[in-house]
mmCIF file of C-alpha atoms and ligand atoms in Angstrom:
data_model
loop_
_atom_site.group_PDB
_atom_site.id
_atom_site.type_symbol
_atom_site.label_atom_id
_atom_site.label_comp_id
_atom_site.label_asym_id
_atom_site.label_seq_id
_atom_site.Cartn_x
_atom_site.Cartn_y
_atom_site.Cartn_z
ATOM 1 C CA MET A 24 -13.015 -11.132 -15.888
ATOM 2 C CA PHE A 25 -11.265 -10.184 -12.668
ATOM 3 C CA ILE A 26 -10.750 -12.941 -10.093
ATOM 4 C CA THR A 27 -9.141 -12.509 -6.675
ATOM 5 C CA PHE A 28 -7.940 -14.936 -4.021
ATOM 6 C CA GLU A 29 -8.065 -13.964 -0.364
ATOM 7 C CA GLY A 30 -7.384 -15.572 3.001
ATOM 8 C CA GLY A 31 -4.924 -15.703 5.863
ATOM 9 C CA GLU A 32 -1.276 -16.734 5.789
ATOM 10 C CA GLY A 33 -0.417 -20.086 4.246
ATOM 11 C CA THR A 34 -3.946 -20.991 3.194
ATOM 12 C CA GLY A 35 -2.897 -22.071 -0.303
ATOM 13 C CA LYS A 36 -4.025 -19.027 -2.283
ATOM 14 C CA SER A 37 -0.929 -18.866 -4.451
ATOM 15 C CA VAL A 38 -1.070 -22.545 -5.372
ATOM 16 C CA GLN A 39 -4.749 -22.304 -6.330
ATOM 17 C CA ALA A 40 -4.217 -19.084 -8.283
ATOM 18 C CA GLY A 41 -1.369 -20.756 -10.231
ATOM 19 C CA LEU A 42 -3.446 -23.835 -11.011
ATOM 20 C CA LEU A 43 -6.312 -21.657 -12.162
ATOM 21 C CA LYS A 44 -3.984 -19.778 -14.477
ATOM 22 C CA ASP A 45 -2.847 -23.114 -15.997
ATOM 23 C CA PHE A 46 -6.474 -24.086 -16.488
ATOM 24 C CA PHE A 47 -7.248 -20.893 -18.404
ATOM 25 C CA LEU A 48 -4.076 -21.269 -20.475
ATOM 26 C CA SER A 49 -4.943 -24.822 -21.427
ATOM 27 C CA ALA A 50 -8.376 -23.590 -22.508
ATOM 28 C CA GLY A 51 -6.685 -21.007 -24.757
ATOM 29 C CA VAL A 52 -7.789 -18.057 -22.620
ATOM 30 C CA ASP A 53 -5.476 -15.060 -22.340
ATOM 31 C CA VAL A 54 -4.779 -14.767 -18.625
ATOM 32 C CA VAL A 55 -2.610 -12.642 -16.345
ATOM 33 C CA LEU A 56 -1.624 -13.917 -12.910
ATOM 34 C CA THR A 57 -0.532 -11.242 -10.492
ATOM 35 C CA ARG A 58 -0.274 -10.579 -6.753
ATOM 36 C CA GLU A 59 -0.538 -7.953 -4.043
ATOM 37 C CA PRO A 60 1.301 -6.261 -2.606
ATOM 38 C CA GLY A 61 3.272 -6.155 -5.834
ATOM 39 C CA GLY A 62 2.530 -7.025 -9.434
ATOM 40 C CA THR A 63 4.553 -4.183 -10.996
ATOM 41 C CA PRO A 64 8.215 -3.252 -10.500
ATOM 42 C CA PHE A 65 7.323 -0.243 -8.321
ATOM 43 C CA ALA A 66 4.743 -2.133 -6.276
ATOM 44 C CA GLU A 67 7.204 -4.996 -5.776
ATOM 45 C CA GLU A 68 9.627 -2.473 -4.257
ATOM 46 C CA ILE A 69 6.922 -1.404 -1.829
ATOM 47 C CA ARG A 70 6.195 -5.080 -1.110
ATOM 48 C CA LYS A 71 9.736 -5.613 0.046
ATOM 49 C CA THR A 72 9.542 -2.867 2.620
ATOM 50 C CA LEU A 73 6.044 -3.832 3.793
ATOM 51 C CA LEU A 74 6.736 -7.502 4.327
ATOM 52 C CA THR A 75 10.131 -7.376 5.997
ATOM 53 C CA GLY A 76 11.274 -6.117 9.374
ATOM 54 C CA GLU A 77 9.501 -5.877 12.694
ATOM 55 C CA PRO A 78 5.679 -5.810 12.963
ATOM 56 C CA ASP A 79 5.582 -2.276 14.390
ATOM 57 C CA LYS A 80 8.118 -0.677 12.067
ATOM 58 C CA ILE A 81 5.395 1.519 10.523
ATOM 59 C CA THR A 82 2.022 2.593 11.897
ATOM 60 C CA PRO A 83 -1.228 1.015 10.634
ATOM 61 C CA LEU A 84 -2.191 4.217 8.784
ATOM 62 C CA THR A 85 1.171 4.509 7.021
ATOM 63 C CA GLU A 86 1.012 0.846 6.169
ATOM 64 C CA ALA A 87 -2.539 1.178 4.769
ATOM 65 C CA LEU A 88 -1.494 4.117 2.588
ATOM 66 C CA MET A 89 1.521 2.169 1.302
ATOM 67 C CA TYR A 90 -0.731 -0.715 0.249
ATOM 68 C CA LEU A 91 -2.981 1.767 -1.546
ATOM 69 C CA VAL A 92 -0.017 3.377 -3.318
ATOM 70 C CA ALA A 93 1.135 -0.047 -4.475
ATOM 71 C CA ARG A 94 -2.437 -0.872 -5.548
ATOM 72 C CA ALA A 95 -2.732 2.319 -7.596
ATOM 73 C CA ASP A 96 0.369 1.440 -9.598
ATOM 74 C CA HIS A 97 -0.736 -2.172 -9.949
ATOM 75 C CA TRP A 98 -4.198 -1.143 -11.114
ATOM 76 C CA GLU A 99 -3.141 1.523 -13.579
ATOM 77 C CA ARG A 100 -0.191 -0.261 -15.104
ATOM 78 C CA LYS A 101 -1.245 -3.869 -15.060
ATOM 79 C CA ILE A 102 -4.782 -4.827 -14.069
ATOM 80 C CA LYS A 103 -6.793 -2.165 -15.898
ATOM 81 C CA PRO A 104 -4.896 -2.481 -19.211
ATOM 82 C CA ALA A 105 -5.232 -6.274 -19.096
ATOM 83 C CA LEU A 106 -8.965 -6.138 -18.387
ATOM 84 C CA ASN A 107 -9.417 -3.552 -21.128
ATOM 85 C CA ALA A 108 -7.619 -5.899 -23.512
ATOM 86 C CA GLY A 109 -10.186 -8.577 -22.687
ATOM 87 C CA LYS A 110 -7.853 -10.737 -20.600
ATOM 88 C CA VAL A 111 -8.733 -12.675 -17.489
ATOM 89 C CA VAL A 112 -6.854 -11.272 -14.496
ATOM 90 C CA ILE A 113 -6.206 -13.384 -11.393
ATOM 91 C CA SER A 114 -4.786 -11.581 -8.367
ATOM 92 C CA ASP A 115 -3.340 -13.360 -5.342
ATOM 93 C CA ARG A 116 -4.768 -10.917 -2.736
ATOM 94 C CA PHE A 117 -6.303 -7.529 -3.483
ATOM 95 C CA HIS A 118 -8.149 -4.702 -1.746
ATOM 96 C CA ASP A 119 -10.115 -6.949 0.633
ATOM 97 C CA SER A 120 -6.789 -7.750 2.304
ATOM 98 C CA SER A 121 -6.478 -4.033 3.149
ATOM 99 C CA VAL A 122 -10.015 -3.952 4.537
ATOM 100 C CA VAL A 123 -9.291 -7.014 6.674
ATOM 101 C CA TYR A 124 -5.703 -6.450 7.846
ATOM 102 C CA GLN A 125 -5.442 -2.659 8.063
ATOM 103 C CA GLY A 126 -9.160 -1.869 8.462
ATOM 104 C CA ILE A 127 -10.918 -4.468 10.607
ATOM 105 C CA CYS A 128 -7.823 -5.841 12.386
ATOM 106 C CA LYS A 129 -5.681 -2.709 12.841
ATOM 107 C CA GLY A 130 -8.403 -0.101 13.104
ATOM 108 C CA VAL A 131 -7.725 2.088 10.061
ATOM 109 C CA ASP A 132 -10.878 3.863 8.832
ATOM 110 C CA ILE A 133 -12.517 1.455 6.367
ATOM 111 C CA ASN A 134 -14.477 4.250 4.674
ATOM 112 C CA MET A 135 -11.209 6.003 3.875
ATOM 113 C CA LEU A 136 -9.714 2.773 2.505
ATOM 114 C CA ASN A 137 -12.750 2.147 0.319
ATOM 115 C CA MET A 138 -12.954 5.747 -0.827
ATOM 116 C CA VAL A 139 -9.345 5.763 -2.037
ATOM 117 C CA TYR A 140 -9.871 2.344 -3.589
ATOM 118 C CA SER A 141 -12.958 3.554 -5.491
ATOM 119 C CA TYR A 142 -11.028 6.578 -6.673
ATOM 120 C CA ILE A 143 -8.184 4.424 -7.984
ATOM 121 C CA THR A 144 -10.379 1.876 -9.769
ATOM 122 C CA ASN A 145 -13.383 4.021 -10.598
ATOM 123 C CA ASN A 146 -15.401 1.685 -8.427
ATOM 124 C CA GLN A 147 -14.533 -1.487 -10.244
ATOM 125 C CA GLU A 148 -14.735 -4.597 -8.063
ATOM 126 C CA PRO A 149 -13.487 -8.132 -8.692
ATOM 127 C CA ASP A 150 -16.091 -10.308 -10.420
ATOM 128 C CA ARG A 151 -15.329 -13.299 -8.226
ATOM 129 C CA THR A 152 -13.366 -13.695 -4.977
ATOM 130 C CA TYR A 153 -12.266 -17.061 -3.612
ATOM 131 C CA LEU A 154 -11.707 -17.063 0.121
ATOM 132 C CA ILE A 155 -9.598 -19.990 1.236
ATOM 133 C CA ASP A 156 -10.533 -20.480 4.845
ATOM 134 C CA LEU A 157 -8.193 -22.338 7.187
ATOM 135 C CA ALA A 158 -7.400 -22.461 10.896
ATOM 136 C CA PRO A 159 -4.533 -19.988 11.408
ATOM 137 C CA GLU A 160 -2.507 -22.533 13.393
ATOM 138 C CA ILE A 161 -2.259 -24.695 10.268
ATOM 139 C CA GLY A 162 -1.744 -21.808 7.855
ATOM 140 C CA LEU A 163 1.001 -20.181 9.907
ATOM 141 C CA ALA A 164 2.886 -23.457 10.314
ATOM 142 C CA ARG A 165 2.789 -23.931 6.531
ATOM 143 C CA SER A 166 3.804 -20.365 5.895
ATOM 144 C CA LEU A 167 6.745 -20.390 8.298
ATOM 145 C CA ALA A 168 7.943 -23.740 6.941
ATOM 146 C CA ARG A 169 8.462 -22.095 3.552
ATOM 147 C CA ASP A 170 11.857 -20.638 2.795
ATOM 148 C CA ASN A 171 10.787 -17.021 3.076
ATOM 149 C CA SER A 172 12.136 -13.787 4.472
ATOM 150 C CA GLU A 173 8.776 -11.984 4.151
ATOM 151 C CA THR A 174 7.666 -12.726 7.675
ATOM 152 C CA ARG A 175 6.588 -9.373 9.067
ATOM 153 C CA PHE A 176 2.932 -10.429 9.275
ATOM 154 C CA GLU A 177 3.679 -13.992 10.335
ATOM 155 C CA LYS A 178 5.306 -12.489 13.455
ATOM 156 C CA MET A 179 1.949 -11.136 14.665
ATOM 157 C CA ASP A 180 0.486 -13.312 17.401
ATOM 158 C CA ILE A 181 -2.136 -15.983 16.885
ATOM 159 C CA SER A 182 -5.034 -13.838 18.134
ATOM 160 C CA PHE A 183 -4.332 -11.384 15.291
ATOM 161 C CA HIS A 184 -4.512 -14.211 12.761
ATOM 162 C CA ARG A 185 -7.757 -15.506 14.280
ATOM 163 C CA LYS A 186 -9.191 -12.032 13.854
ATOM 164 C CA VAL A 187 -8.032 -12.019 10.211
ATOM 165 C CA ARG A 188 -9.857 -15.284 9.607
ATOM 166 C CA GLU A 189 -13.092 -14.003 11.169
ATOM 167 C CA ALA A 190 -12.840 -10.715 9.289
ATOM 168 C CA PHE A 191 -12.536 -12.446 5.916
ATOM 169 C CA LEU A 192 -15.543 -14.634 6.747
ATOM 170 C CA GLU A 193 -17.448 -11.468 7.653
ATOM 171 C CA LEU A 194 -16.629 -9.913 4.279
ATOM 172 C CA ALA A 195 -17.677 -13.096 2.464
ATOM 173 C CA HIS A 196 -20.966 -12.951 4.322
ATOM 174 C CA LYS A 197 -21.404 -9.302 3.399
ATOM 175 C CA TYR A 198 -20.778 -9.889 -0.316
ATOM 176 C CA PRO A 199 -22.294 -13.325 -1.006
ATOM 177 C CA ASN A 200 -22.614 -12.676 -4.755
ATOM 178 C CA ARG A 201 -18.926 -12.027 -5.187
ATOM 179 C CA TYR A 202 -17.437 -14.456 -2.655
ATOM 180 C CA LEU A 203 -17.096 -18.212 -2.550
ATOM 181 C CA VAL A 204 -15.651 -19.642 0.669
ATOM 182 C CA LEU A 205 -13.515 -22.766 0.239
ATOM 183 C CA ASP A 206 -12.326 -25.143 2.932
ATOM 184 C CA GLY A 207 -8.526 -24.831 2.926
ATOM 185 C CA SER A 208 -8.077 -28.166 4.679
ATOM 186 C CA LEU A 209 -9.301 -30.048 1.592
ATOM 187 C CA PRO A 210 -6.725 -31.515 -0.813
ATOM 188 C CA ILE A 211 -5.319 -29.064 -3.365
ATOM 189 C CA ALA A 212 -6.978 -30.817 -6.316
ATOM 190 C CA ALA A 213 -10.371 -30.861 -4.588
ATOM 191 C CA ILE A 214 -10.260 -27.110 -3.940
ATOM 192 C CA GLN A 215 -9.244 -26.459 -7.549
ATOM 193 C CA GLU A 216 -12.138 -28.559 -8.794
ATOM 194 C CA LEU A 217 -14.584 -26.542 -6.696
ATOM 195 C CA ILE A 218 -13.176 -23.340 -8.209
ATOM 196 C CA ARG A 219 -13.436 -24.622 -11.782
ATOM 197 C CA ASN A 220 -16.972 -25.865 -11.220
ATOM 198 C CA ASP A 221 -17.893 -22.523 -9.761
ATOM 199 C CA LEU A 222 -16.450 -20.680 -12.755
ATOM 200 C CA SER A 223 -18.312 -22.847 -15.221
ATOM 201 C CA ASP A 224 -21.574 -22.021 -13.402
ATOM 202 C CA PHE A 225 -20.612 -18.394 -13.197
ATOM 203 C CA SER A 226 -19.833 -17.805 -16.869
HETATM 204 P P1 TYD B 320 1.566 -12.948 1.007
HETATM 205 O O1 TYD B 320 2.881 -13.411 0.518
HETATM 206 O O2 TYD B 320 0.466 -12.755 0.053
HETATM 207 O O3 TYD B 320 0.975 -13.863 2.141
HETATM 208 P P2 TYD B 320 0.819 -15.403 2.234
HETATM 209 O O4 TYD B 320 1.637 -15.715 3.441
HETATM 210 O O5 TYD B 320 -0.631 -15.616 2.448
HETATM 211 O O6 TYD B 320 1.337 -16.018 0.971
HETATM 212 O O7 TYD B 320 1.889 -11.682 1.900
HETATM 213 C C1 TYD B 320 1.131 -10.615 1.929
HETATM 214 C C2 TYD B 320 1.020 -10.087 3.334
HETATM 215 O O8 TYD B 320 0.571 -8.733 3.260
HETATM 216 C C3 TYD B 320 -0.006 -10.833 4.158
HETATM 217 O O9 TYD B 320 0.457 -10.974 5.470
HETATM 218 C C4 TYD B 320 -1.192 -9.902 4.175
HETATM 219 C C5 TYD B 320 -0.621 -8.553 4.006
HETATM 220 N N1 TYD B 320 -1.487 -7.588 3.279
HETATM 221 C C6 TYD B 320 -2.085 -6.549 3.973
HETATM 222 O O10 TYD B 320 -1.927 -6.449 5.200
HETATM 223 N N2 TYD B 320 -2.841 -5.630 3.304
HETATM 224 C C7 TYD B 320 -3.032 -5.698 1.957
HETATM 225 O O11 TYD B 320 -3.728 -4.831 1.366
HETATM 226 C C8 TYD B 320 -2.413 -6.767 1.227
HETATM 227 C C9 TYD B 320 -2.593 -6.873 -0.245
HETATM 228 C C10 TYD B 320 -1.647 -7.700 1.938
#
């Protein structure tokens, strides 16, 4: 099973993904927790360059291609082998982040993004995607309060982050069978409970 977490900055994706991993571990399930951009040594190198520096240091197209390069390595070296071995894979962000950030919000051709994605994965999609939805004002404040040098996207203005939020909600609406939207303003434990309940219904 392949599970992804999506959402804007500071919505609590990483915390929820970590708690979900613990839940699977305690149930004796073999699970891999990973993230994008990153997840493999090569993709983590690309992450560093993508998430640091000034917002306009590379163009949207170059940026989109870099995310896809990182995704190809991540898919081939980590996600696909784990899924083939029967493990549960949880990824903190995945291709929908490219569709939202580079596609819908920065105007890169979404068909191109999806075509390359399908080529990389042979059309395999996540089984379940949890969108943690939160007002960007709250998410950004949380994100900037963290001790973090990866602030290239946090430097974009608030209207960009509002667009990101709307774009994720649009995707969730487009793929209702894959997506579950969760209210990111709920307590951490309450969100995790909703996810676990959803998974028990799902499986
Ligand atoms: P991350 O550390 O996941 O963000 P968060 O602040 O939510 O913990 O940083 C990833 C950043 O990269 C985030 O700003 C979104 C962006 N991104 C894209 O623009 N496209 C992509 O395909 C991916 C995977 C991430």
